[in-house]
Coordinates of C-alpha atoms (C1' of nucleotides) in Angstrom, one line a residue:
Chain D
X1 CA 10.5 58.8 25.2
X2 CA 10.7 61.7 27.6
X3 CA 13.5 61.6 30.1
X4 CA 12.0 63.9 32.5
X5 CA 8.4 63.5 33.0
X6 CA 7.9 66.0 35.6
X7 CA 6.5 68.7 33.5
X8 CA 5.8 71.2 36.1
X9 CA 9.1 71.0 37.9
X10 CA 11.3 70.9 34.9
X11 CA 9.5 72.8 32.2
X12 CA 11.6 75.5 30.9
X13 CA 10.6 78.7 32.6
X14 CA 12.9 81.5 31.9
X15 CA 13.7 82.6 35.4
X16 CA 16.8 81.4 37.0
X17 CA 15.1 79.7 39.8
X18 CA 12.1 77.7 40.1
X19 CA 9.1 77.9 42.1
X20 CA 7.2 75.5 43.4
X21 CA 3.8 75.6 43.5
X22 CA 0.9 73.7 44.3
X23 CA 0.4 71.3 41.7
X24 CA -3.2 71.3 41.4
X25 CA -4.5 72.5 38.1
X26 CA -1.8 71.5 35.7
X27 CA -1.3 68.0 34.6
X28 CA -4.4 67.0 36.4
X29 CA -5.6 64.9 33.6
X30 CA -2.6 62.8 33.0
X31 CA 0.3 63.1 35.2
X32 CA 2.1 60.3 33.4
X33 CA 2.2 61.9 30.0
X34 CA 3.3 65.3 30.6
X35 CA 3.9 67.0 27.3
X36 CA 6.5 69.5 28.3
X37 CA 9.2 67.0 28.8
X38 CA 11.8 67.4 26.2
X39 CA 14.7 69.1 27.8
X40 CA 15.9 66.2 29.8
X41 CA 16.2 64.4 26.5
X42 CA 18.4 67.0 25.1
X43 CA 20.7 66.7 28.0
X44 CA 20.9 63.0 27.4
X45 CA 21.8 63.4 23.8
X46 CA 24.6 65.7 24.6
X47 CA 26.4 63.1 26.7
X48 CA 25.0 60.0 25.4
X49 CA 28.2 59.0 23.7
X50 CA 30.3 56.5 25.6
X51 CA 28.2 54.3 27.7
X52 CA 24.7 53.8 26.7
X53 CA 23.0 55.6 29.3
X54 CA 19.6 54.9 28.1
X55 CA 19.5 51.7 30.0
X56 CA 16.2 49.8 29.8
X57 CA 17.4 46.8 31.7
X58 CA 19.0 45.5 28.6
X59 CA 22.3 45.8 30.1
X60 CA 24.0 42.7 31.5
X61 CA 22.0 40.5 33.6
X62 CA 22.6 39.7 37.2
X63 CA 25.1 37.0 36.7
X64 CA 27.3 39.1 34.6
X65 CA 27.2 41.7 37.4
X66 CA 28.3 39.1 39.9
X67 CA 31.1 38.0 37.7
X68 CA 32.2 41.5 37.1
X69 CA 32.3 42.1 40.8
X70 CA 34.2 39.0 41.5
X71 CA 36.7 39.8 38.8
X72 CA 37.1 43.3 40.2
X73 CA 37.9 42.0 43.6
X74 CA 40.5 39.6 42.6
X75 CA 42.1 41.2 39.7
X76 CA 45.2 43.3 40.1
X77 CA 44.6 47.0 39.6
X78 CA 44.0 47.6 36.0
X79 CA 42.9 50.7 34.4
X80 CA 39.7 50.2 32.6
X81 CA 38.2 52.7 30.3
X82 CA 34.9 51.1 30.6
X83 CA 32.3 53.1 32.5
X84 CA 31.4 51.5 35.8
X85 CA 28.2 52.2 37.6
X86 CA 29.1 53.3 41.2
X87 CA 25.8 51.9 42.4
X88 CA 25.8 48.4 41.1
X89 CA 29.4 48.2 39.9
X90 CA 28.1 47.0 36.6
X91 CA 29.3 48.3 33.3
X92 CA 27.7 49.9 30.4
X93 CA 25.9 52.6 32.3
X94 CA 26.7 55.1 35.0
X95 CA 24.5 56.3 37.9
X96 CA 24.9 59.7 39.4
X97 CA 24.4 63.3 38.6
X98 CA 24.7 64.5 35.1
X99 CA 24.4 68.2 35.6
X100 CA 21.6 68.7 38.0
X101 CA 19.7 65.6 37.0
X102 CA 20.4 62.4 38.7
X103 CA 20.6 59.4 36.5
X104 CA 19.4 56.2 38.1
X105 CA 21.0 52.9 38.0
X106 CA 18.6 50.8 36.0
X107 CA 19.4 47.7 38.0
X108 CA 18.2 49.1 41.2
X109 CA 14.6 49.5 42.3
X110 CA 13.1 52.9 42.5
X111 CA 14.8 55.0 45.1
X112 CA 11.6 56.7 45.9
X113 CA 8.8 54.2 46.3
X114 CA 11.1 51.2 46.6
X115 CA 9.1 49.1 44.2
X116 CA 10.6 47.3 41.3
X117 CA 9.8 47.8 37.7
X118 CA 10.8 51.4 37.2
X119 CA 13.6 53.8 38.2
X120 CA 13.2 56.8 40.4
X121 CA 12.9 59.2 37.5
X122 CA 9.8 57.4 36.2
X123 CA 8.3 56.6 39.5
X124 CA 4.6 57.4 39.4
X125 CA 4.8 59.0 42.8
X126 CA 7.3 61.5 41.5
X127 CA 5.0 62.9 38.9
X128 CA 1.6 62.4 40.5
X129 CA -0.1 65.5 41.7
X130 CA -1.2 63.7 44.8
X131 CA 2.4 63.0 45.7
X132 CA 2.0 59.3 46.0
X133 CA -1.0 58.8 48.1
X134 CA -2.0 55.4 48.9
X135 CA -5.5 55.3 50.4
X136 CA -6.0 52.9 53.2
X137 CA -7.1 49.5 52.2
X138 CA -10.1 50.0 54.4
X139 CA -11.5 52.7 56.6
X140 CA -11.0 52.4 60.3
X141 CA -14.0 50.8 62.0
X142 CA -15.8 53.0 64.4
X143 CA -16.1 51.7 67.9
X144 CA -18.5 53.2 70.5
X145 CA -15.5 54.8 72.2
X146 CA -14.6 56.3 68.9
X147 CA -18.0 57.8 68.6
X148 CA -17.9 59.4 72.0
X149 CA -14.5 60.7 71.4
X150 CA -15.5 62.2 68.2
X151 CA -18.4 63.9 69.7
X152 CA -16.2 65.5 72.3
X153 CA -13.9 66.7 69.7
X154 CA -16.4 67.8 67.2
X155 CA -16.6 71.3 68.6
X156 CA -12.9 71.7 68.2
X157 CA -12.8 70.7 64.6
X158 CA -13.7 73.4 62.1
X159 CA -16.5 72.5 59.8
X160 CA -15.0 74.0 56.7
X161 CA -11.5 73.4 55.8
X162 CA -9.7 76.6 55.3
X163 CA -8.1 77.3 51.9
X164 CA -4.4 77.2 51.6
X165 CA -3.0 80.6 50.9
X166 CA 0.4 80.8 49.4
X167 CA 2.4 83.9 50.2
X168 CA 4.1 85.3 47.2
X169 CA 7.7 85.2 48.2
X170 CA 9.8 84.4 51.1
X171 CA 12.7 86.0 52.7
X172 CA 15.3 83.7 53.9
X173 CA 17.8 84.4 56.7
X174 CA 20.8 82.3 57.3
X175 CA 23.1 81.8 60.2
X176 CA 25.9 79.3 60.8
X177 CA 27.4 78.8 64.2
X178 CA 27.1 75.1 64.6
X179 CA 30.2 73.2 63.9
X180 CA 28.4 69.9 63.4
X181 CA 25.1 69.2 61.7
X182 CA 22.0 70.5 63.2
X183 CA 19.9 67.8 64.9
X184 CA 16.9 69.6 66.3
X185 CA 15.1 72.9 66.3
X186 CA 12.5 74.5 68.6
X187 CA 10.9 78.0 68.6
X188 CA 10.8 79.8 71.9
X189 CA 7.2 79.5 73.2
X190 CA 6.8 83.1 74.0
X191 CA 9.6 85.2 72.6
X192 CA 8.7 85.5 69.0
X193 CA 11.9 85.7 67.2
X194 CA 14.0 83.2 69.1
X195 CA 15.0 79.9 67.6
X196 CA 16.8 77.2 69.6
X197 CA 18.9 74.6 67.9
X198 CA 20.9 71.6 68.9
X199 CA 23.7 69.9 67.1
X200 CA 25.5 66.6 66.8
X201 CA 28.3 67.8 69.0
X202 CA 26.0 68.7 71.9
X203 CA 25.9 72.4 71.4
X204 CA 22.8 74.4 72.0
X205 CA 22.3 77.5 70.0
X206 CA 19.9 80.4 70.7
X207 CA 19.3 82.8 67.8
X208 CA 17.3 85.9 67.8
X209 CA 16.7 86.1 64.1
X210 CA 15.1 89.5 64.2
X211 CA 18.3 91.1 65.6
X212 CA 21.7 91.5 64.3
X213 CA 24.3 89.0 65.6
X214 CA 22.0 88.1 68.4
X215 CA 23.1 84.6 69.1
X216 CA 24.3 82.5 72.0
X217 CA 25.9 79.1 72.0
X218 CA 26.2 76.9 75.0
X219 CA 28.8 74.3 74.4
X220 CA 29.0 72.4 77.6
X221 CA 25.5 71.3 78.3
X222 CA 25.8 68.0 76.4
X223 CA 28.8 66.2 75.1
X224 CA 27.2 64.7 72.0
X225 CA 24.0 64.8 69.9
X226 CA 21.2 66.8 71.2
X227 CA 18.2 64.7 70.2
X228 CA 15.3 66.6 71.6
X229 CA 14.4 70.0 73.0
X230 CA 11.3 70.9 74.9
X231 CA 10.2 73.9 76.9
X232 CA 8.7 73.8 80.3
X233 CA 5.5 75.7 79.6
X234 CA 5.2 76.8 83.2
X235 CA 8.6 78.5 83.0
X236 CA 9.7 79.3 79.5
X237 CA 13.1 80.4 80.6
X238 CA 13.9 76.8 81.1
X239 CA 14.7 74.3 78.4
X240 CA 14.7 70.5 78.7
X241 CA 17.0 68.5 76.4
X242 CA 17.9 64.9 75.9
X243 CA 21.1 63.7 74.4
X244 CA 23.0 60.7 73.2
X245 CA 25.4 61.4 76.1
X246 CA 22.7 59.7 78.1
X247 CA 21.6 62.7 80.1
X248 CA 18.3 64.7 80.2
X249 CA 19.0 68.2 81.3
X250 CA 17.3 71.3 82.4
X251 CA 18.9 74.5 81.3
X252 CA 18.3 78.1 82.3
X253 CA 18.5 79.9 79.0
X254 CA 19.6 83.2 80.5
X255 CA 22.6 81.9 82.3
X256 CA 23.3 78.7 80.5
X257 CA 23.5 76.9 83.8
X258 CA 22.1 73.4 83.6
X259 CA 21.7 70.4 85.7
X260 CA 20.7 66.9 84.8
X261 CA 17.4 65.2 85.6
X262 CA 18.7 61.9 84.5
X263 CA 22.1 60.5 83.8
X264 CA 22.2 57.0 82.4
X265 CA 26.0 56.8 82.2
X266 CA 27.2 57.7 85.7
X267 CA 30.1 55.3 85.3
X268 CA 31.4 56.9 82.2
X269 CA 32.4 55.2 79.0
X270 CA 32.7 51.4 79.1
X271 CA 32.1 50.6 75.5
X272 CA 29.1 50.8 73.3
X273 CA 27.4 47.8 74.9
X274 CA 26.7 49.8 78.1
X275 CA 26.6 53.3 76.9
X276 CA 23.0 54.6 77.0
X277 CA 21.7 57.3 74.8
X278 CA 18.5 59.3 75.2
X279 CA 16.4 59.8 72.1
X280 CA 12.8 60.4 72.8
X281 CA 11.6 63.0 75.2
X282 CA 8.4 64.8 76.2
X283 CA 6.8 66.4 79.1
X284 CA 3.5 65.5 80.7
X285 CA 2.6 69.0 81.8
X286 CA -0.3 68.0 84.0
X287 CA 1.8 65.7 86.1
X288 CA 5.0 67.6 85.9
X289 CA 6.6 64.5 84.5
X290 CA 9.5 64.2 82.1
X291 CA 9.5 61.2 79.9
X292 CA 12.6 60.0 78.1
X293 CA 13.6 56.8 76.3
X294 CA 16.9 55.2 75.5
X295 CA 18.6 53.3 72.7
X296 CA 17.9 49.9 74.4
X297 CA 14.2 50.1 74.3
X298 CA 13.5 51.6 77.7
X299 CA 11.4 54.4 79.0
X300 CA 12.3 56.5 82.1
X301 CA 10.0 58.7 84.1
X302 CA 11.4 61.7 86.0
X303 CA 9.5 63.9 88.4
X304 CA 10.4 67.4 87.1
X305 CA 10.0 69.1 90.4
X306 CA 11.6 66.6 92.7
X307 CA 14.2 65.8 90.1
X308 CA 13.9 62.1 90.9
X309 CA 13.2 59.1 88.9
X310 CA 9.9 57.4 89.3
X311 CA 10.0 53.7 89.1
X312 CA 12.5 51.8 87.0
X313 CA 13.0 51.6 83.3
X314 CA 10.1 50.2 81.4
X315 CA 10.7 48.3 78.2
X316 CA 8.5 49.9 75.6
X317 CA 10.1 48.7 72.4
X318 CA 12.0 45.7 71.3
X319 CA 14.8 45.0 73.8
X320 CA 18.1 46.4 72.5
X321 CA 16.5 48.6 69.9
X322 CA 16.4 52.4 69.9
X323 CA 13.3 54.3 71.0
X324 CA 13.4 57.3 68.7
X325 CA 10.5 59.4 69.7
X326 CA 8.0 60.1 72.5
X327 CA 4.9 62.3 72.4
X328 CA 2.2 62.9 74.9
X329 CA -1.3 63.5 73.6
X330 CA -2.1 67.2 73.7
X331 CA -5.6 66.6 74.9
X332 CA -5.0 63.6 77.1
X333 CA -1.4 63.8 78.3
X334 CA -1.6 60.3 79.8
X335 CA -1.9 58.9 76.4
X336 CA 1.7 58.4 75.2
X337 CA 3.0 57.7 71.7
X338 CA 6.4 56.2 71.2
X339 CA 8.2 55.1 68.1
X340 CA 11.4 53.2 67.5
X341 CA 13.8 51.2 65.5
X342 CA 11.7 48.1 65.8
X343 CA 9.5 49.4 63.1
X344 CA 6.7 50.2 65.4
X345 CA 5.0 53.2 66.9
X346 CA 3.0 52.3 70.0
X347 CA 0.3 54.0 72.1
X348 CA 0.4 53.7 75.8
X349 CA -1.6 54.6 78.8
X350 CA 1.0 56.4 80.9
X351 CA -0.9 55.6 84.1
X352 CA -0.5 51.9 83.6
X353 CA 2.8 51.5 82.0
X354 CA 4.6 48.2 81.8
X355 CA 6.2 46.1 79.2
X356 CA 3.8 44.6 76.6
X357 CA 1.0 46.8 77.8
X358 CA 0.6 49.1 74.8
X359 CA -2.9 50.0 73.8
X360 CA -1.9 49.8 70.1
X361 CA 1.0 48.9 67.9
X362 CA 1.4 50.7 64.6
X363 CA 3.4 48.7 62.2
X364 CA 5.7 50.4 59.7
X365 CA 7.8 49.0 56.9
X366 CA 11.0 50.2 58.5
X367 CA 12.5 52.3 61.3
X368 CA 10.0 55.0 62.4
X369 CA 11.8 58.3 62.6
X370 CA 9.0 60.2 64.3
X371 CA 5.4 59.9 65.3
X372 CA 3.3 62.8 66.6
X373 CA -0.3 63.3 67.7
X374 CA -2.0 66.1 65.9
X375 CA -1.5 69.3 67.8
X376 CA -5.0 70.4 68.6
X377 CA -7.2 67.4 69.1
X378 CA -4.6 64.7 69.3
X379 CA -6.9 62.7 67.2
X380 CA -4.6 61.8 64.4
X381 CA -1.1 60.5 64.3
X382 CA 1.5 61.5 61.7
X383 CA 4.5 59.1 61.4
X384 CA 7.6 59.2 59.3
X385 CA 9.3 55.9 58.5
X386 CA 12.5 55.1 56.6
X387 CA 10.6 53.2 54.0
X388 CA 9.9 56.6 52.4
X389 CA 6.4 56.8 53.5
X390 CA 4.6 59.3 55.7
X391 CA 1.6 57.7 57.4
X392 CA -1.5 59.2 58.9
X393 CA -3.4 57.2 61.4
X394 CA -6.9 58.4 62.2
X395 CA -8.5 58.3 65.6
X396 CA -6.5 56.8 68.3
X397 CA -9.5 54.7 69.2
X398 CA -10.0 53.2 65.9
X399 CA -8.5 50.1 64.3
X400 CA -4.9 50.8 63.9
X401 CA -3.9 47.7 62.1
X402 CA -3.2 49.8 59.1
X403 CA -2.8 53.5 58.5
X404 CA -5.6 55.5 56.9
X405 CA -3.2 57.0 54.5
X406 CA 0.3 56.4 53.2
X407 CA 2.1 59.1 51.3
X408 CA 5.2 58.2 49.4
X409 CA 7.8 60.9 50.0
X410 CA 11.5 60.8 49.7
X411 CA 13.1 61.0 53.1
X412 CA 15.5 58.1 53.1
X413 CA 17.8 57.3 55.8
X414 CA 21.4 58.4 55.3
X415 CA 23.9 57.9 58.1
X416 CA 25.3 61.4 57.5
X417 CA 22.0 63.2 57.7
X418 CA 19.8 63.9 60.7
X419 CA 16.7 61.7 60.2
X420 CA 13.8 63.4 58.6
X421 CA 10.7 64.0 60.6
X422 CA 7.3 65.1 59.2
X423 CA 5.7 67.5 61.6
X424 CA 2.3 69.0 61.9
X425 CA 1.7 72.7 61.3
X426 CA 0.7 73.7 64.9
X427 CA -1.4 76.6 63.5
X428 CA -3.5 74.6 61.1
X429 CA -6.9 74.2 62.6
X430 CA -7.8 71.4 60.2
X431 CA -4.8 69.4 61.3
X432 CA -3.9 68.4 57.9
X433 CA -0.8 70.3 57.0
X434 CA 2.6 68.8 57.5
X435 CA 6.1 69.9 56.7
X436 CA 9.2 67.8 55.9
X437 CA 12.4 68.1 54.0
X438 CA 13.0 66.1 50.8
X439 CA 15.9 63.9 50.1
X440 CA 16.0 63.4 46.4
X441 CA 16.6 66.4 44.4
X442 CA 14.8 67.8 41.4
X443 CA 16.5 69.6 38.5
X444 CA 15.2 73.2 38.8
X445 CA 16.5 75.1 35.9
X446 CA 19.9 73.4 36.0
X447 CA 20.3 73.4 39.8
X448 CA 19.7 70.3 41.8
X449 CA 17.6 71.4 44.8
X450 CA 16.1 69.6 47.7
X451 CA 12.9 71.5 48.6
X452 CA 11.1 71.5 51.9
X453 CA 7.7 70.1 51.3
X454 CA 4.4 71.1 52.6
X455 CA 2.0 68.3 52.3
X456 CA -1.8 68.2 52.9
X457 CA -1.9 64.9 54.5
X458 CA -5.6 64.6 54.2
X459 CA -5.3 64.4 50.4
X460 CA -1.6 63.7 50.0
X461 CA -1.3 66.8 47.9
X462 CA 2.0 68.6 47.7
X463 CA 0.9 72.1 48.6
X464 CA 4.2 73.9 48.4
X465 CA 7.8 73.4 47.9
X466 CA 10.2 75.8 49.6
X467 CA 13.6 76.2 48.1
X468 CA 16.3 78.6 47.2
X469 CA 18.8 78.3 44.4
X470 CA 21.6 79.2 46.9
X471 CA 20.7 76.4 49.2
X472 CA 21.7 73.2 47.5
X473 CA 21.9 71.1 50.6
X474 CA 19.3 68.9 52.1
X475 CA 17.1 70.2 54.9
X476 CA 16.3 67.3 57.2
X477 CA 15.3 69.4 60.1
X478 CA 12.3 71.6 59.8
X479 CA 10.1 73.4 62.3
X480 CA 7.0 75.6 61.9
X481 CA 6.5 78.6 64.2
X482 CA 3.7 78.1 66.8
X483 CA 2.2 81.4 65.9
X484 CA 3.9 83.2 63.1
X485 CA 4.2 82.4 59.4
X486 CA 7.7 81.3 59.9
X487 CA 9.5 78.2 59.0
X488 CA 12.9 77.2 60.4
X489 CA 15.1 74.7 58.7
X490 CA 18.4 73.1 59.6
X491 CA 20.6 72.0 56.8
X492 CA 24.0 70.5 57.7
X493 CA 25.5 73.2 59.9
X494 CA 23.4 76.1 58.9
X495 CA 20.1 77.4 60.2
X496 CA 17.5 79.1 57.9
X497 CA 14.6 81.2 58.7
X498 CA 11.9 81.6 56.0
X499 CA 9.2 84.1 56.2
X500 CA 6.9 85.9 53.9
X501 CA 8.7 88.6 51.9
X502 CA 8.8 91.8 53.8
X503 CA 7.3 92.1 57.2
X504 CA 4.5 94.5 56.4
X505 CA 1.7 92.4 55.1
X506 CA -1.8 93.7 54.7
X507 CA -3.8 92.7 57.7
X508 CA -6.2 90.7 55.6
X509 CA -3.4 88.6 54.3
X510 CA -2.1 88.0 57.7
X511 CA -5.4 86.7 58.8
X512 CA -5.8 84.5 55.8
X513 CA -2.4 83.1 56.3
X514 CA -2.9 82.5 59.8
X515 CA -5.1 79.7 58.9
X516 CA -2.6 78.1 56.6
X517 CA 0.8 79.6 56.6
X518 CA 2.1 78.0 53.6
X519 CA 5.0 79.2 51.7
X520 CA 5.0 78.7 48.1
X521 CA 7.8 80.6 46.8
X522 CA 11.3 81.5 47.7
X523 CA 13.1 84.6 46.9
X524 CA 16.6 84.4 45.8
X525 CA 18.0 87.7 46.8
X526 CA 17.8 87.5 50.5
X527 CA 19.9 84.5 51.0
X528 CA 23.2 86.1 50.4
X529 CA 26.2 84.2 49.4
X530 CA 26.6 81.0 51.1
X531 CA 29.7 79.5 49.6
X532 CA 32.0 82.3 50.4
X533 CA 31.3 82.2 54.1
X534 CA 34.3 81.7 56.2
X535 CA 33.9 78.7 58.3
X536 CA 34.0 79.8 61.9
X537 CA 31.7 82.5 62.8
X538 CA 30.3 84.1 59.8
X539 CA 26.7 84.9 60.1
X540 CA 24.1 86.8 58.3
X541 CA 21.2 88.8 59.5
X542 CA 18.4 90.0 57.3
X543 CA 19.9 93.4 57.3
X544 CA 23.2 92.1 56.1
X545 CA 21.5 90.2 53.5
X546 CA 19.6 93.1 52.1
X547 CA 22.8 94.9 51.7
X548 CA 24.5 92.0 50.0
X549 CA 21.4 91.3 48.0
X550 CA 22.2 94.3 45.8
X551 CA 24.9 92.4 44.3
X552 CA 22.6 89.8 43.0
X553 CA 20.7 90.2 39.9
X554 CA 17.5 90.7 41.7
X555 CA 15.9 87.8 40.1
X556 CA 13.3 86.2 42.2
X557 CA 11.8 82.9 41.8
X558 CA 8.7 83.4 39.9
X559 CA 6.1 81.0 38.8
X560 CA 2.5 80.3 38.5
X561 CA 0.2 81.0 41.2
X562 CA -2.0 78.4 42.6
X563 CA -5.2 78.6 40.8
X564 CA -8.0 78.7 43.3
X565 CA -11.1 76.7 42.5
Chain T
dA1 C1' 40.4 69.0 42.5
dA2 C1' 40.1 64.2 43.8
dA3 C1' 40.3 61.8 48.0
dG4 C1' 39.1 61.1 52.6
dT5 C1' 35.9 60.9 56.5
dA6 C1' 32.2 60.9 59.8
dT7 C1' 29.2 56.8 60.9
dG8 C1' 23.6 54.1 61.2
dG9 C1' 21.1 50.4 59.8
dA10 C1' 20.4 46.2 57.7
dA11 C1' 21.5 42.4 54.8
dC12 C1' 24.1 38.6 55.0
dC13 C1' 26.3 34.8 56.5
Chain A
dT1 C1' 22.3 35.0 67.2
dG2 C1' 26.3 38.3 66.3
dG3 C1' 29.9 40.0 63.7
dT4 C1' 31.0 41.7 59.2
dT5 C1' 30.3 44.1 55.2
dC6 C1' 28.0 47.1 52.4
dC7 C1' 25.7 51.3 51.2
dC8 C1' 21.9 55.3 45.7
dC9 C1' 21.1 61.8 45.2
dT10 C1' 25.9 64.1 52.0
dA11 C1' 28.8 67.9 53.2
dC12 C1' 32.2 69.0 54.2
dT13 C1' 37.9 69.3 54.8
dT14 C1' 42.4 68.3 53.1

DNA sequence: AAAGTATGGAACC
DNA sequence: TGGTTCCCCTACTT
């Protein structure tokens, strides 16, 4: 019985690091019976002594577990040599990492798809080439409105879906100036190499990743979590932010001076029952309107020019529950999308906003971390929920009782991590490519890594996995550049910039990539040493890295190229 | 080097 | 309904 079924990810390639590649051709026939699956077993044999790790549910039953637990609570401290599972507290097995492979607790349902009957390691969604696609139970029904809408949009939608092109290797630049975890990222809309970042402490970072040491940190704009950043497209020297300190602010990026457009806690701190935090934010460009929402379910409208509130708060999600995200439709800004902790995403007509007046409610299995209209036509919605599913909802005029696609993907909630959000690639004309970090790790040649996944949401295919053997942390925050083939990621307190190896690419390639901008591989060398960084201010530039890179063995991730049909 | 900690959501009563 | 307890792949610092 193979321990690791994921042939492609775990098969023994000789290179030190692993690549990830589109999983198209290999294992097409039978994803569940991968033949190259022996090394996991070896590992198990080595350590298989003490507790029978080989589980199979034959361990104690539930009652025993309960008893055990009760004993443990009451009993005086005794030293037991028995192995105790830290997940279920049961004995006879142990969950946790063994080397770079995570051994599941056999008594818990799958950590990936959450369904009983198997553990994470054997989850069909973990090995399937289509990354856990669940087609909709039925197609959305077309209404006449739908028809008209589609006709309008038809011209904008390319007839032929471009092929994904995978650049060979990626350079990866790192900087660390945040002292708390990164919570949001945004590329500057016009200055090509500038990345903005917000953190849990309220700091705002500006990093010119093309230049050496070109970074700025504004520490006094917000006093806690920066939840959203948005540029004013009419004046890109100005950035809007919303924060858990309850303010929405407008900041001049050159000077760092900022003023608030909204302050929900003018009285200061009077306990958590009254403290309001702002989570969602977007700008209705046509109307010069700033929309923000709080942790009690309310939406606020602010006139960006007059800096005054318009109307009172409007309840758009369950009272007392957090509204997590807001997004104005790119084609029709008056169509507003919200999502929240009440497990719903909702569509609204911003011209006629009042409680209970949503045009549609999109039900999710758990808290919805994010929901975005597709960037060009606004015709699709991509949502990320904490039930480990990415959902795609077709046509905002269709029947939205159920999503048109569900993709099982590991992006669990963890209180220590910034919530994961799947985001559209703004450059993909077919509006099918999404990027999102992955929670559970995979054993890549002995290193547990958490890749950043590129998923074709129209098929559910995992198109590329971006990783680097030196980056062992999870990357919950990801952002694709609006024009360039550049990916930014935030992992804990560090920021990463990934771009195709070298800057000089043949023109042709550039053109090709323009359509897809997928990164399939990661190069090891350019990431420099991460562990040895001093805590405070150490930072790297690409130049630094190239120098340091010489100390590395020069091994790059290598792997199979995606076979083109 | 093991222990401590920050800290959100939901299950549970 | 609300307070309490628990928590499965964290990323640090002490």
